[in-house]
mmCIF file of C-alpha atoms and ligand atoms in Angstrom:
data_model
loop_
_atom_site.group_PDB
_atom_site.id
_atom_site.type_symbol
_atom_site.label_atom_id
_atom_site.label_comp_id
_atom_site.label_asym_id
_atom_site.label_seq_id
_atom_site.Cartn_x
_atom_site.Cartn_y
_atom_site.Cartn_z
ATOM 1 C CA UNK A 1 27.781 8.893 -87.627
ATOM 2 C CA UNK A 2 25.024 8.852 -90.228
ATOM 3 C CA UNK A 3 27.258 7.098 -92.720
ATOM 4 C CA UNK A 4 27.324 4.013 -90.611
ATOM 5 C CA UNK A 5 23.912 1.733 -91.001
ATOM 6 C CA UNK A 6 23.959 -0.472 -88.085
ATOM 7 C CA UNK A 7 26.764 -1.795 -85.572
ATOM 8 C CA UNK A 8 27.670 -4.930 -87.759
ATOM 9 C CA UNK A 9 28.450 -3.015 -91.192
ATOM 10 C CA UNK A 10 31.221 -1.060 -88.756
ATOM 11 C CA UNK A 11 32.669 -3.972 -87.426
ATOM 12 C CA UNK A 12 32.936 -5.426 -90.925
ATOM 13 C CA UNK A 13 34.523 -2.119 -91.754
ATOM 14 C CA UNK A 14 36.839 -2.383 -88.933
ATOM 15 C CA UNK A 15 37.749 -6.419 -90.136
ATOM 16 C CA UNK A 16 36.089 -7.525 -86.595
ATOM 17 C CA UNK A 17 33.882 -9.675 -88.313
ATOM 18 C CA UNK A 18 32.383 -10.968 -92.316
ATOM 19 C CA UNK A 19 30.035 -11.398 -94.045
ATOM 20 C CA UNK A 20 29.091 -14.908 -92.917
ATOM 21 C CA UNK A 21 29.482 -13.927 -88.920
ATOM 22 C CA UNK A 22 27.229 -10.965 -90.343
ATOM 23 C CA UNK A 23 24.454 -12.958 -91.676
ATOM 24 C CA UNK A 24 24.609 -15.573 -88.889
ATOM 25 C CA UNK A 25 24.646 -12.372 -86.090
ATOM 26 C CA UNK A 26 21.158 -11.078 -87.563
ATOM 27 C CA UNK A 27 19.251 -14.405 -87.923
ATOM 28 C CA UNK A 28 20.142 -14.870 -84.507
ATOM 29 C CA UNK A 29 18.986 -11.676 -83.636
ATOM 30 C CA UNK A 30 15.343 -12.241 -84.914
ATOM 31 C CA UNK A 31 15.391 -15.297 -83.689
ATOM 32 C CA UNK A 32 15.959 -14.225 -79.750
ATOM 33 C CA UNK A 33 15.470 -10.442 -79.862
ATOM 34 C CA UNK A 34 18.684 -9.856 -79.035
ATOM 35 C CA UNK A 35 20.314 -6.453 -80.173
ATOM 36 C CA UNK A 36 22.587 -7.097 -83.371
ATOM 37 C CA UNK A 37 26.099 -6.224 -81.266
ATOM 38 C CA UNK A 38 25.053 -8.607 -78.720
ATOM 39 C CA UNK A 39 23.722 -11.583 -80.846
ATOM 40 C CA UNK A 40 27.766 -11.023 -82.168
ATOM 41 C CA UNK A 41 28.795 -11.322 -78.826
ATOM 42 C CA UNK A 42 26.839 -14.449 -77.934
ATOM 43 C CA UNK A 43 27.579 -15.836 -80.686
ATOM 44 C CA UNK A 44 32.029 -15.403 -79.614
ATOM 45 C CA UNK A 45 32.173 -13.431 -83.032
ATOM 46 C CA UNK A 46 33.336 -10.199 -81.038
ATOM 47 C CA UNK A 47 33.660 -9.198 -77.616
ATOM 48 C CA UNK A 48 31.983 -6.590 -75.950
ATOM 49 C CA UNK A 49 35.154 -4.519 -75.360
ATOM 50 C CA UNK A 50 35.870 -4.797 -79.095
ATOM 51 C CA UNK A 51 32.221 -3.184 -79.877
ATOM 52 C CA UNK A 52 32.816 -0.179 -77.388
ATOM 53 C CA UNK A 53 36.545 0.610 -78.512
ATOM 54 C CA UNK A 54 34.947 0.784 -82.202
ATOM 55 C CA UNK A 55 32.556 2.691 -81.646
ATOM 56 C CA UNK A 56 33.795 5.265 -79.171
ATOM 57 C CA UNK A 57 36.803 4.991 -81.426
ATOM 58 C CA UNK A 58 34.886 5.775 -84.941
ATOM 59 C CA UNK A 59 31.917 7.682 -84.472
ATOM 60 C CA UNK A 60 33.869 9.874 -81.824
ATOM 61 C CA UNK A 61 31.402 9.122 -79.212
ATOM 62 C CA UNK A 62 32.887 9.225 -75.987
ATOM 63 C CA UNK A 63 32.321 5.941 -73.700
ATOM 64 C CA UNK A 64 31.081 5.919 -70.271
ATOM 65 C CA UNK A 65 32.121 4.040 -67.429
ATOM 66 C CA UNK A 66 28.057 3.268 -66.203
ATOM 67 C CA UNK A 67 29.631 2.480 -62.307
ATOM 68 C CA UNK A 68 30.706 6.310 -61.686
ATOM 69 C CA UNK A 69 27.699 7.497 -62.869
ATOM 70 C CA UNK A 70 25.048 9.879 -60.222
ATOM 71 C CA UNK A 71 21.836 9.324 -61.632
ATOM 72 C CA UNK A 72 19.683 12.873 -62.667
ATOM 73 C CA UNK A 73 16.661 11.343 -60.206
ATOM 74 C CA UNK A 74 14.457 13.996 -61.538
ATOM 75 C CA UNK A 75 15.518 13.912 -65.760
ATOM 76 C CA UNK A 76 15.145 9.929 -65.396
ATOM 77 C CA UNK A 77 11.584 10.557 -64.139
ATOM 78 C CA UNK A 78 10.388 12.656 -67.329
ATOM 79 C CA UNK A 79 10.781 9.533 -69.481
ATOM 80 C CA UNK A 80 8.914 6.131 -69.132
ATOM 81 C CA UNK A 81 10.528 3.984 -66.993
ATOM 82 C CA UNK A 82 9.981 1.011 -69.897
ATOM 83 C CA UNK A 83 11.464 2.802 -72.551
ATOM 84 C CA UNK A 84 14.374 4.027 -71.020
ATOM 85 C CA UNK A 85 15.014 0.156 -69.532
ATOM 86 C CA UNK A 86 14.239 -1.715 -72.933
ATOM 87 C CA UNK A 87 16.257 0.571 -74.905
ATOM 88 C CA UNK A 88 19.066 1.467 -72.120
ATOM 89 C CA UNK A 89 19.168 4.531 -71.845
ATOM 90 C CA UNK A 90 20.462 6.690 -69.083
ATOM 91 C CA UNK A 91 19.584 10.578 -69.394
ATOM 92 C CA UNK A 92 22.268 12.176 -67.993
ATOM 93 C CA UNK A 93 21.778 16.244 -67.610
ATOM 94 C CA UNK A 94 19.977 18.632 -69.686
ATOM 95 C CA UNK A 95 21.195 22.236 -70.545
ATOM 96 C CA UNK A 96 19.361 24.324 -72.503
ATOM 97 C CA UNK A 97 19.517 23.162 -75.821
ATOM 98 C CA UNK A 98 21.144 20.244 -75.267
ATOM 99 C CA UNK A 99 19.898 16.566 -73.871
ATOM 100 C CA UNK A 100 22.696 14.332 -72.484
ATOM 101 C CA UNK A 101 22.259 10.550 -72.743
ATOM 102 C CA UNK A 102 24.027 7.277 -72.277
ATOM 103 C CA UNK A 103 23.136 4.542 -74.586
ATOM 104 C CA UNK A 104 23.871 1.034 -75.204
ATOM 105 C CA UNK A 105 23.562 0.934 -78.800
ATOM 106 C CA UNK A 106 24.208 4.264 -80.610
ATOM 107 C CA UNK A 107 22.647 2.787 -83.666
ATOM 108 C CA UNK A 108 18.916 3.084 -81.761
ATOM 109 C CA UNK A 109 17.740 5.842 -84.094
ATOM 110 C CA UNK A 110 14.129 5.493 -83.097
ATOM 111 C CA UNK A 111 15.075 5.852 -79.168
ATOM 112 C CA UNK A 112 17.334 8.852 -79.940
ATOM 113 C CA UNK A 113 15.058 10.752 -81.606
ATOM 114 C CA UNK A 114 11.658 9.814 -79.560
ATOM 115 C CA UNK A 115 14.389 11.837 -77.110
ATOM 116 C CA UNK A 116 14.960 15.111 -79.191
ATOM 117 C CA UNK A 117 11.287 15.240 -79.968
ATOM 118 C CA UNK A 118 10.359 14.676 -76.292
ATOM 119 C CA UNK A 119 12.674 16.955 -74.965
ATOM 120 C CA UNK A 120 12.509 19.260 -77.868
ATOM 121 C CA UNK A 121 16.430 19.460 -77.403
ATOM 122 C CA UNK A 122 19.721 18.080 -79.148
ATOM 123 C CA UNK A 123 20.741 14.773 -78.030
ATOM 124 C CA UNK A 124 24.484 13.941 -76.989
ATOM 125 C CA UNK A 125 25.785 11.041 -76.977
ATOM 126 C CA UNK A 126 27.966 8.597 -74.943
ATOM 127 C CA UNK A 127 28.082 4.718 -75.247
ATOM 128 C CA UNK A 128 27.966 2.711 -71.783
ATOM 129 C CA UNK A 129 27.656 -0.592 -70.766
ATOM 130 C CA UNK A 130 24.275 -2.118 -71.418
ATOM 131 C CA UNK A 131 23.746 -4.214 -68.527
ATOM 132 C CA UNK A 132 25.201 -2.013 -66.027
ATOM 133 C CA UNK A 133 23.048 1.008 -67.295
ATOM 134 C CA UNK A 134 19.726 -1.379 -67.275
ATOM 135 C CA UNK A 135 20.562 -2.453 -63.320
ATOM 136 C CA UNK A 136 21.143 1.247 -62.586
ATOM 137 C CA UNK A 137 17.950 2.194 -64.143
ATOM 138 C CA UNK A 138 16.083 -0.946 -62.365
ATOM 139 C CA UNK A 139 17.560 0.739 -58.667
ATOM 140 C CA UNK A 140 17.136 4.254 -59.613
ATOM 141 C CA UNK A 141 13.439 3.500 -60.131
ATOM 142 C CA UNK A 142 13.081 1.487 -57.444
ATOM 143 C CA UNK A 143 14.246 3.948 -55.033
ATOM 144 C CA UNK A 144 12.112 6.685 -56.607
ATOM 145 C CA UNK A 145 9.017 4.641 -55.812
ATOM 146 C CA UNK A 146 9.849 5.763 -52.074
ATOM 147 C CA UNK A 147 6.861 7.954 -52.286
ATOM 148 C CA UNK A 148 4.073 4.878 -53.400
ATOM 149 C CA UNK A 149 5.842 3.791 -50.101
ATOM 150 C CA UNK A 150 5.185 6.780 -47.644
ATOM 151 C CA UNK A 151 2.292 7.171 -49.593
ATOM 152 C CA UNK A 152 0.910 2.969 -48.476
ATOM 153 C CA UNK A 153 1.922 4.088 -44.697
ATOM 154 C CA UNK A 154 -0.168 7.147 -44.698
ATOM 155 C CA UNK A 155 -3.047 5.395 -45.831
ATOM 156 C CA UNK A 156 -2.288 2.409 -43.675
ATOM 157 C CA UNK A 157 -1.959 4.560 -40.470
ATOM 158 C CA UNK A 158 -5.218 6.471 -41.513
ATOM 159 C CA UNK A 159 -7.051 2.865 -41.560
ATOM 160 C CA UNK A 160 -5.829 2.132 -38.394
ATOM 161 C CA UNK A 161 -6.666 4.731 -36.828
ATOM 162 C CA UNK A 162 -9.167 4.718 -33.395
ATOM 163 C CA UNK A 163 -8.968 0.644 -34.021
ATOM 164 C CA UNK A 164 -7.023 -2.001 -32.107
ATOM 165 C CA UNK A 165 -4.556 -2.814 -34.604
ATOM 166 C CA UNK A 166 -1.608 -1.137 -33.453
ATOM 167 C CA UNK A 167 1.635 -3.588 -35.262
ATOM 168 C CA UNK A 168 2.404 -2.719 -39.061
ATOM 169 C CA UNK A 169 3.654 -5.461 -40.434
ATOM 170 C CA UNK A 170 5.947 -5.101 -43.862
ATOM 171 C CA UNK A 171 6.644 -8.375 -45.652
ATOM 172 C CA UNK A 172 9.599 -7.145 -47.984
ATOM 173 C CA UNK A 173 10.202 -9.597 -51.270
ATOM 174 C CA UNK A 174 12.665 -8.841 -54.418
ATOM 175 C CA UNK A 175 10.025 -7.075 -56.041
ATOM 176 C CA UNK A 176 6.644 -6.328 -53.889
ATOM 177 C CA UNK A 177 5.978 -5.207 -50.342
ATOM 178 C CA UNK A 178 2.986 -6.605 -48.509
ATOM 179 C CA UNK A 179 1.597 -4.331 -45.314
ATOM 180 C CA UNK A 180 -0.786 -6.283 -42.844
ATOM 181 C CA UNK A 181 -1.755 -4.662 -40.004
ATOM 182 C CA UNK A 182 -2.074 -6.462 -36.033
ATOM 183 C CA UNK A 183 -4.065 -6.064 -33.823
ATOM 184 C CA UNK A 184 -6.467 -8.186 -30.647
ATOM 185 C CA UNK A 185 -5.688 -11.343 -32.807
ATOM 186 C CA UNK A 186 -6.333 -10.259 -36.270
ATOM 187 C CA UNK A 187 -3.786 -9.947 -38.918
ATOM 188 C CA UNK A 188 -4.925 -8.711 -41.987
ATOM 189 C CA UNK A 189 -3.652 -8.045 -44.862
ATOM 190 C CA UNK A 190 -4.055 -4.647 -46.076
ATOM 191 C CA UNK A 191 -1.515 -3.629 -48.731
ATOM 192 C CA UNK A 192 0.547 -5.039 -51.783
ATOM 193 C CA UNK A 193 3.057 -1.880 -53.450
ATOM 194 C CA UNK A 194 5.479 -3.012 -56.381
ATOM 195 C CA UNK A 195 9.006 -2.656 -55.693
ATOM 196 C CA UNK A 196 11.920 -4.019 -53.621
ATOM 197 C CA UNK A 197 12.156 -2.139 -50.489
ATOM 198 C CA UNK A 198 14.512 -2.584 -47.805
ATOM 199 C CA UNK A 199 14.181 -1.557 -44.233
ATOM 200 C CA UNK A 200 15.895 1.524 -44.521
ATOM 201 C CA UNK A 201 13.247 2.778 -46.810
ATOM 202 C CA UNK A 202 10.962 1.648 -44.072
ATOM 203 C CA UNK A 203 12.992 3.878 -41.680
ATOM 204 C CA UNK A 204 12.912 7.047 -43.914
ATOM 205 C CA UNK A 205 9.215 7.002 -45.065
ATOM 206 C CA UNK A 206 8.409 6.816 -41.215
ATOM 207 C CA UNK A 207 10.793 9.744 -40.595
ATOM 208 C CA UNK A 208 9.243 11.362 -43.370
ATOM 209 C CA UNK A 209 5.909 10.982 -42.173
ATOM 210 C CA UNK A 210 7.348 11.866 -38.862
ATOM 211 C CA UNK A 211 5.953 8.877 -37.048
ATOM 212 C CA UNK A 212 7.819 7.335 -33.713
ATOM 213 C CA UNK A 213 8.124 4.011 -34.311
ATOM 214 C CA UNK A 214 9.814 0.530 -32.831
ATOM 215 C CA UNK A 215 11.191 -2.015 -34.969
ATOM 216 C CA UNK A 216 11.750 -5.501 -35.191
ATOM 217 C CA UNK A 217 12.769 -7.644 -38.110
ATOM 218 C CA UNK A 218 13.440 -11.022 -39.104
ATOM 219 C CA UNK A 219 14.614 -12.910 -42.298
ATOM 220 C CA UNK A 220 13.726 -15.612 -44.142
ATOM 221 C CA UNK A 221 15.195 -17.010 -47.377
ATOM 222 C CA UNK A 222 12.942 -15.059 -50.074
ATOM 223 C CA UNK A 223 12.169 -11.926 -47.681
ATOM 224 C CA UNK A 224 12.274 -9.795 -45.029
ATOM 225 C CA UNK A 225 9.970 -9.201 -42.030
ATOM 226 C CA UNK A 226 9.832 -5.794 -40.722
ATOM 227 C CA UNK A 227 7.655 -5.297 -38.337
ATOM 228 C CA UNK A 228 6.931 -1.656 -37.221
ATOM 229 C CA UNK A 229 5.183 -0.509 -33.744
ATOM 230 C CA UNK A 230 4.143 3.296 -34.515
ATOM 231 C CA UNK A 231 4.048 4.958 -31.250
ATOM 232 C CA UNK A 232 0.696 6.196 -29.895
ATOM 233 C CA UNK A 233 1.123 8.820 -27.627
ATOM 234 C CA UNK A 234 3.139 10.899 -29.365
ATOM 235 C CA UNK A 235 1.644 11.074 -32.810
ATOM 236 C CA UNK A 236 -2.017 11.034 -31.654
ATOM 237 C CA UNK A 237 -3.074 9.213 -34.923
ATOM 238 C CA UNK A 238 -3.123 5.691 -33.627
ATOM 239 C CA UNK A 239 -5.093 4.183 -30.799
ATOM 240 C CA UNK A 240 -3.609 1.543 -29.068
ATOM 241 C CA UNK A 241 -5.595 -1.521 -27.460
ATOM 242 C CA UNK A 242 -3.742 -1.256 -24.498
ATOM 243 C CA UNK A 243 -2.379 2.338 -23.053
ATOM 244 C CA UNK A 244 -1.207 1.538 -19.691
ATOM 245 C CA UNK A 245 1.964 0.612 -17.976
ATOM 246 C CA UNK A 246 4.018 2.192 -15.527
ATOM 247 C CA UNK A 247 5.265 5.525 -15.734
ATOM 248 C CA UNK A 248 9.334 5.388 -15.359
ATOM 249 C CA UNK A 249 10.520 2.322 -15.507
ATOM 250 C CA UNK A 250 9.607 -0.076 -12.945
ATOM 251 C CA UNK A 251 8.482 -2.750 -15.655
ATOM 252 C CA UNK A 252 7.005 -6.016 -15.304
ATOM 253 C CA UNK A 253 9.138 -9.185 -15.092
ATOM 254 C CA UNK A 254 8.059 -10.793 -18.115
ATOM 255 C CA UNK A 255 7.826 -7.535 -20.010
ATOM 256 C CA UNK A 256 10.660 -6.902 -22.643
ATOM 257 C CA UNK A 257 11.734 -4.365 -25.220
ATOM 258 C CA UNK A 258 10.835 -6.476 -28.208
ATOM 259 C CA UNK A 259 11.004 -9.947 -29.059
ATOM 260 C CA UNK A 260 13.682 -9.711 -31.509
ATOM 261 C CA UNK A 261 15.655 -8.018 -28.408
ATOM 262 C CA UNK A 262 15.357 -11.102 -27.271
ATOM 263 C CA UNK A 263 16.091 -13.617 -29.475
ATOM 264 C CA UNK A 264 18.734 -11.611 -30.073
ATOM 265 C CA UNK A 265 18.106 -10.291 -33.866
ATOM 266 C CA UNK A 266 19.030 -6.886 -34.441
ATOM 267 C CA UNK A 267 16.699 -4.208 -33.710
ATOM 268 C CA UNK A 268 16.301 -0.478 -33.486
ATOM 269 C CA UNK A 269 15.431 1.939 -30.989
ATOM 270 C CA UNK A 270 14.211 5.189 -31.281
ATOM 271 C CA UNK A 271 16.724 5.285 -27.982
ATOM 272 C CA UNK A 272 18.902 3.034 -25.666
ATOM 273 C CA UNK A 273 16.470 3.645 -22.566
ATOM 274 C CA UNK A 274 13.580 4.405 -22.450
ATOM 275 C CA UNK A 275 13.221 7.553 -20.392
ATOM 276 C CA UNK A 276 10.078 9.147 -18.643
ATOM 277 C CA UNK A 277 8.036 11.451 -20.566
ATOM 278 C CA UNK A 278 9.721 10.135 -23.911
ATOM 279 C CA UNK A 279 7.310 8.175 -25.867
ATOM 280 C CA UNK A 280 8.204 4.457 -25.316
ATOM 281 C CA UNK A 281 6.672 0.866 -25.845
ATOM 282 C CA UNK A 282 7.411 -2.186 -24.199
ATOM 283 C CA UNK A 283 5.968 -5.449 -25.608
ATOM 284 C CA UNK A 284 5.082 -8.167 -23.680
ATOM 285 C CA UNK A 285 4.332 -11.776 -24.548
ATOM 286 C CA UNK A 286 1.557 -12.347 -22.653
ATOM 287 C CA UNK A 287 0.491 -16.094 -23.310
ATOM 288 C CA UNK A 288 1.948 -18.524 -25.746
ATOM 289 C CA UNK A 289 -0.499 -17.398 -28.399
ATOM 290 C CA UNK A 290 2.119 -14.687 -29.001
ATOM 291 C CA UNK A 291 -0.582 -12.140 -28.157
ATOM 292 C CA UNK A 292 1.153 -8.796 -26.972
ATOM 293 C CA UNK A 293 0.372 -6.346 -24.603
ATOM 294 C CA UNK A 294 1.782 -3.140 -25.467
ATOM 295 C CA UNK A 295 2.684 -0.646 -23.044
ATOM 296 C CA UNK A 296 3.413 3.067 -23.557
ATOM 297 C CA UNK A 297 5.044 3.727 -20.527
ATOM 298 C CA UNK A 298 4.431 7.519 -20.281
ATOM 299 C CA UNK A 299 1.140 7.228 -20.957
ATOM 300 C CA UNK A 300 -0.512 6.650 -18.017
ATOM 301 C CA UNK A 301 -0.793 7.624 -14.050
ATOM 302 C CA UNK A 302 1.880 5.698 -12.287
ATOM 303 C CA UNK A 303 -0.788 3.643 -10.311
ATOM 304 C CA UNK A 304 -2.281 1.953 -12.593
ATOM 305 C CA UNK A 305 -0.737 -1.426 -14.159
ATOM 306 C CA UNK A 306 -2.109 -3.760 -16.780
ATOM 307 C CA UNK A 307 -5.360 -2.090 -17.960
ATOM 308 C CA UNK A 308 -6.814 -0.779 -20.563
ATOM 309 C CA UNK A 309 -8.330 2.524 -21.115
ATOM 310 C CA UNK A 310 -10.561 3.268 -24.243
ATOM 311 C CA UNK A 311 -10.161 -0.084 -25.870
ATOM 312 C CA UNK A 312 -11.805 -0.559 -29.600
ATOM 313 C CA UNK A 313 -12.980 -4.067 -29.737
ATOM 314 C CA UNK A 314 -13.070 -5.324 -33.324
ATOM 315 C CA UNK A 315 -16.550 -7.076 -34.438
ATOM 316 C CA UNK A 316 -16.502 -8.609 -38.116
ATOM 317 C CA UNK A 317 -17.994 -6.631 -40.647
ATOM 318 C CA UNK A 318 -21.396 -7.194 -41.254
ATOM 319 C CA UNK A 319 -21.146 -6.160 -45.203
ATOM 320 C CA UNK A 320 -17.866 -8.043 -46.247
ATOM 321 C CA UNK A 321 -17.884 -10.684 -43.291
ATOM 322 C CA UNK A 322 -14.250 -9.653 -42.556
ATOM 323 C CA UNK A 323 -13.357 -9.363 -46.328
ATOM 324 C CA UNK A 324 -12.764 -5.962 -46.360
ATOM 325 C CA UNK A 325 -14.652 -3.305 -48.041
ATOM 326 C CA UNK A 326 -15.430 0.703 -48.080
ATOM 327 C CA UNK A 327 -17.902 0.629 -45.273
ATOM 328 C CA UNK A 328 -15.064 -0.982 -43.133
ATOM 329 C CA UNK A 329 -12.048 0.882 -44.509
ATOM 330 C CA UNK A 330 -10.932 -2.185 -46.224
ATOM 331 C CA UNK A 331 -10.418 -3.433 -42.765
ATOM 332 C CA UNK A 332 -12.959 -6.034 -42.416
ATOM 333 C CA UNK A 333 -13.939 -4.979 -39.021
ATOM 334 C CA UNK A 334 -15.395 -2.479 -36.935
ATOM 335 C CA UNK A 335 -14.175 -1.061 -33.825
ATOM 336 C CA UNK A 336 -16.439 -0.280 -30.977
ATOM 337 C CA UNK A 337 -14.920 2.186 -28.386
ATOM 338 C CA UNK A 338 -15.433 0.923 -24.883
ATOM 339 C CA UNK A 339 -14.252 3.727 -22.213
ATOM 340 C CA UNK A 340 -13.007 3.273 -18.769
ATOM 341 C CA UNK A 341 -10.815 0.899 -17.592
ATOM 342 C CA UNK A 342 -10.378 -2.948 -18.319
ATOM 343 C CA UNK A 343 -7.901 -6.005 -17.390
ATOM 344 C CA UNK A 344 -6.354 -7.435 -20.172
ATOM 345 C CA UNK A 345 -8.253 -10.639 -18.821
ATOM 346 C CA UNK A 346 -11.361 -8.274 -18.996
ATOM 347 C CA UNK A 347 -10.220 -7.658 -22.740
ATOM 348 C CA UNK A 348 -10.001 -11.147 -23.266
ATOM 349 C CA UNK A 349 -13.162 -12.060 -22.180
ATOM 350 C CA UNK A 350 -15.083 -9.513 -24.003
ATOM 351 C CA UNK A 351 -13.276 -10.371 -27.447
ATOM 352 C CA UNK A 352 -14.357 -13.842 -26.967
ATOM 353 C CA UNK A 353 -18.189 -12.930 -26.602
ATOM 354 C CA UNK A 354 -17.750 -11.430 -29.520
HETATM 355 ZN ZN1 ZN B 1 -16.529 -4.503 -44.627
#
């Protein structure tokens, strides 16, 4: 293939294209940036087809359908994300002297060999479909960043630990997700991680983590709400404000399973019923302020209803003023541990003093 300069002198070769479409293909292409073969393209001189039959057809290079493809999760991640993206390139598999790639433009000397020096191997090549191989790169890398995921829940769940937040809330856009944490009328926002992340992600890092967990979401037009109730009892990492409820199920009237149960969204359960001595929450919308109550309904001795035992009740932190900052684990508050047992109107009334 070394004969061949550039993509355009081998579709003149193959009578594609002239001179003049030559000439009027590169200004174009320092003009916008564009790669040569698809300033041609743009400008209706060839077709895209047209480039990959010529050059599968005359530098032998066999062409890839990019749709087929399994990515090599692990051979992607040895290469910068940027580079492979801008220049399209898809590593396929590696053997022992050999380096497997798809490329857009086979012409990309300085790509292919940053590849044999990097990988100290030789490089084979197939042709694919530029586009198709960028948007599988842009997913493959987005699902990789599932551990800067797990990783943001960790953390979040160590903040939130022995304080009254006790809702993780995941605001999921194209390509960030925000965590804010709930808690005794405080949402804060902890959290911003680059990527898009759906809720299944969500579901996995918690599994991963090995965190019980109910669920609600919602949607809106530019993202998604998840919102994610870790459950207490169970994992022994989070404190909940409230820890009482019945034990079985004999629940309040007003209590219910979620709100998005009710208004009927979908929603996910760790089960269909809850069952005694399996961890379980019930929310309850308590006033029209939205505050809930949450109940872990194995939690406690069946005779109690509706209190609290070993409540944290936020205060604003003195240093930041709520801001967030280290001596507050980026929280903006403190928690102060009250033992024993309280009302939720007892709750109420102390939170206000405060
Ligand atoms: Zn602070």
């Amino acid at each position: 293939m070394s004969e061949w300069q550039d993509i355009g002198t081998l579709l003149m070769e193959f009578g594609l294209i002239n001179d003049n479409d030559l000439k009027e293909g590169i200004k174009l292409q320092k003009e916008s940036g564009l790669r040569l073969g698809e300033a041609l393209v743009k400008l209706g001189k060839v077709s895209i087809e047209e480039i990959d039959w010529v050059l599968s057809k005359q530098l032998d290079i066999p062409h890839v359908i990019v749709d087929d493809i399994s990515v090599n999760v692990e051979l992607l991640g040895k290469y910068q994300k940027g580079f492979l993206i801008e220049n399209r390139i898809l590593p396929l598999y590696e053997l022992d002297d050999q380096i497997s790639i798809v490329i857009e433009d086979p012409f990309n000397k300085s790509a292919i060999s940053y590849i044999e020096e990097a990988s100290g191997k030789k490089v084979s090549l197939s042709t694919g479909n530029g586009r198709k191989i960028e948007d599988l790169l842009i997913k493959t890398f987005s699902k990789a960043g599932l551990p800067a995921l797990i990783d943001s829940i960790k953390i979040t769940i160590e903040k939130i630990k022995e304080t009254s937040f006790y809702r993780i809330d995941f605001l999921l856009y194209e390509h960030s997700c925000e965590i804010n944490v709930f808690g005794a009328g405080i949402l804060k926002q902890l959290l911003k991680i680059k990527g898009h992340y759906t809720d299944k992600d969500i579901f996995r890092a918690f599994d991963t983590l090995n965190v019980h967990f109910l669920y609600e979401q919602s949607f809106s037009d530019n993202r998604r709400f998840a919102v994610v109730y870790p459950l207490a009892n169970r994992i022994d990492i989070i404190k909940v404000p409230a820890i009482i409820g019945r034990y079985g199920l004999v629940l309040p009237e007003d209590t219910m399973f979620s709100d998005a149960h009710a208004s009927g969204l979908p929603h996910v359960f760790p089960m269909d019923k809850p069952v005694p001595g399996y961890p379980y929450l019930a929310t309850r919308n308590k006033h029209s302020t939205y505050e809930k109550i949450i109940y872990v309904i194995d939690a406690a001795p069946a005779d109690f209803q509706d209190f609290y035992i070993n409540a944290y009740i936020p205060e604003k932190c003195l240093s930041c003023k709520g801001a967030g900052c280290m001596a507050c684990n980026d929280l903006g508050y403190e928690f102060h541990k009250i033992e024993g047992m309280y009302s939720s109107r007892d709750l109420k009334e102390k939170l206000k003093e405060d």
